[in-house]
CSV table of C-alpha atoms in Angstrom, one decimal:
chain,number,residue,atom,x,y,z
A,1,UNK,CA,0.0,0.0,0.0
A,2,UNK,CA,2.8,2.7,0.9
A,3,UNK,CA,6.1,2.2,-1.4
A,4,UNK,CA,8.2,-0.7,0.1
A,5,UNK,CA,6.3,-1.2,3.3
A,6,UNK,CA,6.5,-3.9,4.7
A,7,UNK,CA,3.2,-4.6,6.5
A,8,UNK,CA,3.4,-8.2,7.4
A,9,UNK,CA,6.0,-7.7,9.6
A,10,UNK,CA,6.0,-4.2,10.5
A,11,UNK,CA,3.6,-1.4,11.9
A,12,UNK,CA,2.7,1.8,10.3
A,13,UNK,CA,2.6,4.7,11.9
A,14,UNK,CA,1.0,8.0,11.1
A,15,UNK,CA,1.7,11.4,12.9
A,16,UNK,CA,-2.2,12.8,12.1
A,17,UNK,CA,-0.9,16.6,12.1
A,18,UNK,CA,-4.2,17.6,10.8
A,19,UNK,CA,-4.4,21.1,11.0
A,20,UNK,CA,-2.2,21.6,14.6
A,21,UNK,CA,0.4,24.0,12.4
A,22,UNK,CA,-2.8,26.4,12.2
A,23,UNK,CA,-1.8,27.4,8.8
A,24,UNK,CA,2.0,28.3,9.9
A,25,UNK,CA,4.2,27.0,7.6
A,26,UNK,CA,6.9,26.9,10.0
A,27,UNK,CA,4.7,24.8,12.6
A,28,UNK,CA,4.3,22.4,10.0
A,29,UNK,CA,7.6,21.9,9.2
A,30,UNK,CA,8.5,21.9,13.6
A,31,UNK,CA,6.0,19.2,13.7
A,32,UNK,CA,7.0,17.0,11.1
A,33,UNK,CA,10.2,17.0,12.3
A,34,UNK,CA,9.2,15.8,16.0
A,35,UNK,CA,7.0,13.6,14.2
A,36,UNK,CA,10.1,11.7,12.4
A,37,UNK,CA,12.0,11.8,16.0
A,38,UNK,CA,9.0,10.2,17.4
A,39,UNK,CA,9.1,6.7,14.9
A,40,UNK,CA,6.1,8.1,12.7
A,41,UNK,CA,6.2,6.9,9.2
A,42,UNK,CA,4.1,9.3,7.9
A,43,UNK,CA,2.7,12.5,8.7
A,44,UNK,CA,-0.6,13.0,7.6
A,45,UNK,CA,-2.3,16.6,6.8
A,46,UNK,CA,-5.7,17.6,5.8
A,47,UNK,CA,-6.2,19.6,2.2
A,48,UNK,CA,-9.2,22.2,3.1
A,49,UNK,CA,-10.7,24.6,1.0
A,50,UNK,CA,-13.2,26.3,2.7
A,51,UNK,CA,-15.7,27.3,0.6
A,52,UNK,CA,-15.4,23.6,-0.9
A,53,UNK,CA,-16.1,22.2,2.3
A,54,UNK,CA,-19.3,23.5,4.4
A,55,UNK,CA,-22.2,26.3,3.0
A,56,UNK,CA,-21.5,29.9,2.6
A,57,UNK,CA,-24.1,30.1,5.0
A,58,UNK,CA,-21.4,29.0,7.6
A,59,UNK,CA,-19.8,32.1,7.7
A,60,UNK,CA,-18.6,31.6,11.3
A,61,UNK,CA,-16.9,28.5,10.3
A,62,UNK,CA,-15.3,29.4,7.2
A,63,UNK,CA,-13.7,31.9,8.8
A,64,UNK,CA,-12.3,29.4,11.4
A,65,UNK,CA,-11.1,27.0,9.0
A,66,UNK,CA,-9.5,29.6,7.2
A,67,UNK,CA,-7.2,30.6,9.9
A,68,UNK,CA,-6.1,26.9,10.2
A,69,UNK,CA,-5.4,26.1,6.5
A,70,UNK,CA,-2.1,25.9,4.4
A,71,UNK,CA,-2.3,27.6,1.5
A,72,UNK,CA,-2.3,25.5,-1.9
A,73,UNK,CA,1.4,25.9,-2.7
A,74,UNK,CA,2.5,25.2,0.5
A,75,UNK,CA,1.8,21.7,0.8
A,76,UNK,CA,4.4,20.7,-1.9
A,77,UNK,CA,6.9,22.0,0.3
A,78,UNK,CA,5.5,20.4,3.4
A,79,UNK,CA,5.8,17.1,1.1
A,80,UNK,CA,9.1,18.0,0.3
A,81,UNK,CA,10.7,18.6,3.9
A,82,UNK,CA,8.6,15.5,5.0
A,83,UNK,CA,10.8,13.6,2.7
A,84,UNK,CA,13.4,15.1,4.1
A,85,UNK,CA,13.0,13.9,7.0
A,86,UNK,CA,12.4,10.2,6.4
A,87,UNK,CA,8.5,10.2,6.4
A,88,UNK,CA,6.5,9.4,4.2
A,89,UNK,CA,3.8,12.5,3.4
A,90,UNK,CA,0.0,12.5,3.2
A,91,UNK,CA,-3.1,14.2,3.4
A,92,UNK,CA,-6.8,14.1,3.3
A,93,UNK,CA,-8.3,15.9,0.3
A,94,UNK,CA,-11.7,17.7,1.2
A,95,UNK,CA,-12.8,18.5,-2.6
A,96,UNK,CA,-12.2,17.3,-5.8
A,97,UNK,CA,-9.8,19.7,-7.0
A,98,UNK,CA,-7.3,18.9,-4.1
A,99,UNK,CA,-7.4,15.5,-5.4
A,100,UNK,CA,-5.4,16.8,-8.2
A,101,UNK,CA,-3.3,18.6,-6.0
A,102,UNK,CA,-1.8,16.3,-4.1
A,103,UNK,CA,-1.6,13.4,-6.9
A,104,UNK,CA,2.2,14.2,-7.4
A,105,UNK,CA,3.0,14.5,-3.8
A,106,UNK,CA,1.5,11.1,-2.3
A,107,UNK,CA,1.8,7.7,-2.7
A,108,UNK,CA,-1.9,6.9,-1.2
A,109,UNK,CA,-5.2,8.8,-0.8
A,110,UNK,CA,-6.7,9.2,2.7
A,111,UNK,CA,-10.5,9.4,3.1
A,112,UNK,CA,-12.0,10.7,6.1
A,113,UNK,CA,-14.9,9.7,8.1
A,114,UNK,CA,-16.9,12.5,6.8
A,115,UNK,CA,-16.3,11.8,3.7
A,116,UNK,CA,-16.8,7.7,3.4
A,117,UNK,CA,-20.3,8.0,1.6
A,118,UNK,CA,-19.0,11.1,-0.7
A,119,UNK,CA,-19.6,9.2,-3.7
A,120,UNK,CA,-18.0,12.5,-5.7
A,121,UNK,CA,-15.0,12.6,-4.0
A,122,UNK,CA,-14.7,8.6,-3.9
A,123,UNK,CA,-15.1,8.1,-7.8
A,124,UNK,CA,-12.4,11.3,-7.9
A,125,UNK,CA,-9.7,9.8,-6.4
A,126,UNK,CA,-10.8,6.3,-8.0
A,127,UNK,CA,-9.3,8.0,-11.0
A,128,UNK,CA,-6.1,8.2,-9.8
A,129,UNK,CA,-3.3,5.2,-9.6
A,130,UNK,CA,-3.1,5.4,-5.8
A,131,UNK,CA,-4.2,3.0,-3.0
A,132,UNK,CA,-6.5,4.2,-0.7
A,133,UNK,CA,-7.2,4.3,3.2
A,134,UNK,CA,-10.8,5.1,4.8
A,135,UNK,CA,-11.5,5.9,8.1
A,136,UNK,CA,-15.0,3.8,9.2
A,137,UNK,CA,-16.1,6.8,11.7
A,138,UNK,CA,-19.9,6.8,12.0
A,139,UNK,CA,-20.2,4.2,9.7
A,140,UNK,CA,-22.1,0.9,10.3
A,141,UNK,CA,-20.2,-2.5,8.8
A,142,UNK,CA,-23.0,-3.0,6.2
A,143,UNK,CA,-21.7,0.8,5.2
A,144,UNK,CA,-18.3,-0.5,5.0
A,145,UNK,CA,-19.4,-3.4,2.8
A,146,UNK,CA,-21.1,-1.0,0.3
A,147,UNK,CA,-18.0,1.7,0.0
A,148,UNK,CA,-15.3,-1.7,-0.1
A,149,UNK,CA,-17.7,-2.7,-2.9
A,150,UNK,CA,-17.3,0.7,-5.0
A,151,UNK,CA,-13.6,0.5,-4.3
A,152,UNK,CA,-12.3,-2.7,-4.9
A,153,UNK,CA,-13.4,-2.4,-8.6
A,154,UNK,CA,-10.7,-0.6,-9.1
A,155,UNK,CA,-7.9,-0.6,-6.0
A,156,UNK,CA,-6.1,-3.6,-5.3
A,157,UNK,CA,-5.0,-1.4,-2.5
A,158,UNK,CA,-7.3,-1.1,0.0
A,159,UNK,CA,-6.8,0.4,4.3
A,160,UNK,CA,-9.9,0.2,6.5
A,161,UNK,CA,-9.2,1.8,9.4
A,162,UNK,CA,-11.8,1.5,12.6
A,163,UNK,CA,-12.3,4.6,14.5
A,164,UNK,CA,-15.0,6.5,16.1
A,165,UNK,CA,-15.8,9.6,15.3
A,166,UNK,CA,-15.8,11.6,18.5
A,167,UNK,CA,-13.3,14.2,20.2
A,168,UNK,CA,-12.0,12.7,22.5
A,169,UNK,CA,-13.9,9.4,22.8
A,170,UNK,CA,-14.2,8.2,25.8
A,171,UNK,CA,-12.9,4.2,26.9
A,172,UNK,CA,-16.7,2.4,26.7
A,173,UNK,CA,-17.3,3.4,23.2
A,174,UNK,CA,-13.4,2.3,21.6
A,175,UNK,CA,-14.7,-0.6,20.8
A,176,UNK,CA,-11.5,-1.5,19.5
A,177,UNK,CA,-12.4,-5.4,19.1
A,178,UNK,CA,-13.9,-3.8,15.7
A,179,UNK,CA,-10.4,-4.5,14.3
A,180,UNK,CA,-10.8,-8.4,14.4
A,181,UNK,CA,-14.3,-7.9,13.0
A,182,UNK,CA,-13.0,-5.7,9.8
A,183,UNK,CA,-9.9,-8.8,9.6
A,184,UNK,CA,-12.3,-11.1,8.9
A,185,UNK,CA,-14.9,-9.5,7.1
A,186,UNK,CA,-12.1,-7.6,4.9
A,187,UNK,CA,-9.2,-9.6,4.4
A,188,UNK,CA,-7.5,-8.1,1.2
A,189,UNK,CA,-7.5,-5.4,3.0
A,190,UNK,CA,-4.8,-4.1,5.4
A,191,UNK,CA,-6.6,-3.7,8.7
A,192,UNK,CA,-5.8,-0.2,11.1
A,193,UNK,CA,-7.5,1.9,13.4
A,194,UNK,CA,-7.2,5.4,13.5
A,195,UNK,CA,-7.1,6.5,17.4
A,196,UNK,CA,-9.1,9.3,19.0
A,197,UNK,CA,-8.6,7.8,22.7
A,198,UNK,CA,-7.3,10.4,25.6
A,199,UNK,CA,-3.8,8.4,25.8
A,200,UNK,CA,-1.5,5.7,24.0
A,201,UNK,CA,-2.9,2.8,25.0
A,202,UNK,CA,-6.1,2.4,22.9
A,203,UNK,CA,-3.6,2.2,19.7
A,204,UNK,CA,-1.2,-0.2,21.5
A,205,UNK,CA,-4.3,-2.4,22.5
A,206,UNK,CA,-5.5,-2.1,18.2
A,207,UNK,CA,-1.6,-3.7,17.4
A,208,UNK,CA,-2.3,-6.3,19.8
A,209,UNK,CA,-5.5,-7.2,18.0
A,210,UNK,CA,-3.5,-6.9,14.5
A,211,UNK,CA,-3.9,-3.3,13.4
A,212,UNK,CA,-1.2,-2.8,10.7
A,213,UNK,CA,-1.8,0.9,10.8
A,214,UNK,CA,-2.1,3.7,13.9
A,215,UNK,CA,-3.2,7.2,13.3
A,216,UNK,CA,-2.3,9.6,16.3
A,217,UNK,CA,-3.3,13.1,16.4
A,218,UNK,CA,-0.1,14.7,16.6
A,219,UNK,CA,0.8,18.2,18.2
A,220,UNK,CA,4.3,19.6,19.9
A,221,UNK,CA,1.9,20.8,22.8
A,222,UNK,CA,-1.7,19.8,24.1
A,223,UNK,CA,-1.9,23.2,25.3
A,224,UNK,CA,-0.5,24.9,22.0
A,225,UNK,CA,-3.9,26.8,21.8
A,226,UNK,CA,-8.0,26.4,22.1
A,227,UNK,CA,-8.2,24.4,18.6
A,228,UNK,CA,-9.8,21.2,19.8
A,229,UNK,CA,-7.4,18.6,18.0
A,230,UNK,CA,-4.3,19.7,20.2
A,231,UNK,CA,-5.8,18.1,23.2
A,232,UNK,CA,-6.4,14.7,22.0
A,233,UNK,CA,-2.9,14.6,20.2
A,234,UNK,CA,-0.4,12.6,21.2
A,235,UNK,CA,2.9,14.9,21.8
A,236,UNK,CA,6.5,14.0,20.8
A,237,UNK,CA,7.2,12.3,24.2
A,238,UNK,CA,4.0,10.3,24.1
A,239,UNK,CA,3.9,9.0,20.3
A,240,UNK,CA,7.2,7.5,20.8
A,241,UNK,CA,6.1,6.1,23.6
A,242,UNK,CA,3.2,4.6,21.9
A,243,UNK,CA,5.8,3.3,19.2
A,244,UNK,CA,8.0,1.7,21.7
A,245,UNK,CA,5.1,-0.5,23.2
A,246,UNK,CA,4.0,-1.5,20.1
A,247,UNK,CA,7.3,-2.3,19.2
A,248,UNK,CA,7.5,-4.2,22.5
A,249,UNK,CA,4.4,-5.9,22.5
A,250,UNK,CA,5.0,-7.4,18.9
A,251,UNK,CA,8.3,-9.0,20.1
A,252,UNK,CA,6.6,-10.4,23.6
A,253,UNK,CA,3.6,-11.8,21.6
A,254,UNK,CA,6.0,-14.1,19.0
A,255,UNK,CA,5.1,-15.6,16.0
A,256,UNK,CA,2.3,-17.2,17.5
A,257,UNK,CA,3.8,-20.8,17.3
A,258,UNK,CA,3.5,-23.0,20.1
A,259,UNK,CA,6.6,-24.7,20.7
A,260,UNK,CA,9.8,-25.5,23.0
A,261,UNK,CA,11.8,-22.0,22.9
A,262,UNK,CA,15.3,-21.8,22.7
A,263,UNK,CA,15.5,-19.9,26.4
A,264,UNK,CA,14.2,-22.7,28.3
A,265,UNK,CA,15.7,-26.0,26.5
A,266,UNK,CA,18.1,-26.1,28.7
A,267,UNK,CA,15.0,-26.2,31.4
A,268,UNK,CA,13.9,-29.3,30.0
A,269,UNK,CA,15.9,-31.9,32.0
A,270,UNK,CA,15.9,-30.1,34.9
A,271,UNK,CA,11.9,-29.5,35.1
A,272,UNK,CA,10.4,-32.3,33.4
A,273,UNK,CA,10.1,-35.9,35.0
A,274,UNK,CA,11.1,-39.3,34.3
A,275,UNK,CA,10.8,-42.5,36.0
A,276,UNK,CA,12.6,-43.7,38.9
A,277,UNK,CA,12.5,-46.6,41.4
A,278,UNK,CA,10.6,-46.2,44.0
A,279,UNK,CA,12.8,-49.2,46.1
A,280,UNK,CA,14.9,-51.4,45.3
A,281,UNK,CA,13.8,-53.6,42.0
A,282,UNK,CA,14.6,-57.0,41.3
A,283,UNK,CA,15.7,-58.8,38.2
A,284,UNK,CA,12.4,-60.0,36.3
A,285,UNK,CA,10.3,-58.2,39.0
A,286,UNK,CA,7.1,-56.2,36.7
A,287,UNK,CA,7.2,-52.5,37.2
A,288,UNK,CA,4.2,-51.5,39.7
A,289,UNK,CA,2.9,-48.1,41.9
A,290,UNK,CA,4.4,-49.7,44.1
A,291,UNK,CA,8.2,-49.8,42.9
A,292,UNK,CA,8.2,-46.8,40.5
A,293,UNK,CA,7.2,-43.2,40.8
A,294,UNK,CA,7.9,-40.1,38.8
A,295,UNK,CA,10.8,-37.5,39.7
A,296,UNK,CA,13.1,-34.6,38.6
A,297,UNK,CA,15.8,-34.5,37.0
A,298,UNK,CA,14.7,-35.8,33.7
A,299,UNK,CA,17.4,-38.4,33.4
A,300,UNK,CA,15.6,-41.6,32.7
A,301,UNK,CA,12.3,-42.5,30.6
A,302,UNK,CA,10.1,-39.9,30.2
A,303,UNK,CA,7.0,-39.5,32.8
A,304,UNK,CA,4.3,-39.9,29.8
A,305,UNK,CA,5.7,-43.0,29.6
A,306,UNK,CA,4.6,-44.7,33.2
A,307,UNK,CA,1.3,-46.3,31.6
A,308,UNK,CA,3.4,-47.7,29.0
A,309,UNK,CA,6.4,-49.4,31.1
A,310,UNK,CA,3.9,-50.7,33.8
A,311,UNK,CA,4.0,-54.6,33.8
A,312,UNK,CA,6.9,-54.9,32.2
A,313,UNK,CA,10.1,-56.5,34.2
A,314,UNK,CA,13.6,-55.6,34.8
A,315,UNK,CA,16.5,-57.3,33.2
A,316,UNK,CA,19.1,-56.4,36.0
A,317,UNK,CA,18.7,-55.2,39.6
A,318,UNK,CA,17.8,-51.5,40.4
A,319,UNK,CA,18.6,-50.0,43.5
A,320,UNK,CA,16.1,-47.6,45.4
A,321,UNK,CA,15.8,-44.1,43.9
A,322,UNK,CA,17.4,-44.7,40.7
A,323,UNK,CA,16.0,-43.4,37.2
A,324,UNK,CA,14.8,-46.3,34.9
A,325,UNK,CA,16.4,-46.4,31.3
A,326,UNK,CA,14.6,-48.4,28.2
A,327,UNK,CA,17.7,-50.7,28.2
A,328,UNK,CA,16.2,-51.8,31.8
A,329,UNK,CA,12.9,-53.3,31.0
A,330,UNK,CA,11.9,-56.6,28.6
């Protein structure tokens, strides 16, 4: 889906900037860079136009939104520092005509919540040779089905990420077990969760569950100003946290294989059982409950063996508390 990531074995991580630069250059470019400190593989943006977005009759919030944005030109040289920096860039087109815009600067298309049943700006970005990532905010699973259906005509391609639209949600509502349910229902696609949890650990639980992708809010400070999104953003400190545990949980939870591992072979003889005599034995005398019994170190026949060897006899006197070896019994 992104250029030469690996998703099988790795996680991918995206710094949600948004619009915390509040339509300072600079800002963006501070928090891309603490982004790229932090382990993000991307930072993500959001491509507003205004007036393309909500009524003119929403003067209030056009003027809002306005003081937030980046100007058109400027996100080619946001892309350009991001890859600067080792990230990958991206950003959620709000219209059609910043579809076009950011074509040359992306290698996948993000779709927001709001816009999961914008047939317009779907079929748009259909057009273009890019994979694509929805958020399933406010969106019921039979929604899902219906938008996966228009896409995979024509994507390969294909992120579902779960998240809940609210700001901040609060813990009963996560429902982050929605990421086993997208696995199975989806499983072309590559499976994420886009987090708007107070905290780290709703995105370190989503890994657990098999999320290959985490969104974060991202901000340098929570109290950077009153624009809602700061306060839910993870900061520098806190995403890299959040990347570490992932990190850590992944290597703690294994390959899934259920087997003897290397750390405790050597554990083996010393923990397991095998048989010993319980008393002394005597030549041609048949094993019993009576004469044999199962103890540590491992040194003799195995323990899951004592139904097998009971009855048989003993070629050669045993004293008490020995182990019994198969070259002892007939």
């Amino acid at each position: 889906m992104i250029e030469n990531f690996n998703f099988n074995k790795n996680t991918y991580f995206i710094a949600e900037i948004g619009n915390n630069h509040e339509g300072s250059l600079q800002s963006a470019y501070d928090l891309i860079g603490y982004a790229s400190e932090s382990g993000a593989n991307a930072v993500k943006f959001q491509t507003i136009v205004p007036k393309k977005l909500v009524a003119k009759t929403e003067k209030k919030r056009i003027k809002q939104l306005e003081k937030l944005c980046l100007k058109a030109y400027e996100f080619k040289k946001v892309a350009k520092f991001a890859k600067s920096q080792g990230v990958d860039f991206l950003s959620t087109p709000f219209d059609v005509d910043s579809v076009d815009l950011l074509e040359d600067l992306q290698a996948a298309y993000k779709i927001a919540s709001g816009d999961n049943n914008n047939l317009e700006l779907i079929e748009k970005i259909l057009t273009k040779k890019k994979s694509i990532i929805i958020s399933t905010g406010m969106t019921s699973l039979e929604e899902i089905k219906e938008i996966y259906k228009v896409i995979k005509k024509k994507k390969k391609e294909i992120g579902i990420l779960h998240c809940v639209s609210a700001y901040p949600v609060k813990k009963p509502y996560a429902n982050i077990g929605v990421v086993t349910t997208l696995q199975k229902e989806f499983p072309n696609c590559i499976i994420g969760y886009s987090d708007h949890l107070i905290g780290i650990r709703g995105a370190v639980y989503a890994t657990i569950l098999g999320a290959k992708i985490i969104e974060k809010h991202f901000t340098i400070d929570k109290k950077f100003s009153s624009f809602r999104d700061h306060k839910i953003s993870a900061t520098p400190s806190e995403f890299k946290k959040m990347v570490n545990l992932v990190e850590e949980s992944k290597i703690m939870i294994g390959d899934s294989v259920k087997k003897i591992e290397l750390i405790e072979e050597s554990n083996v003889p010393l923990l397991r059982r095998s048989i010993y005599s319980k008393k002394e034995i005597k030549k041609g005398e048949k094993l019993s409950k009576e004469n044999m019994t199962c103890l540590r170190p491992s040194n003799g026949l195995s323990a899951k063996k004592y139904r097998q060897v009971m009855g048989k006899k003993i070629k050669n006197n045993i004293q008490a508390g020995l182990p019994i070896f198969k070259k002892d019994i007939y």
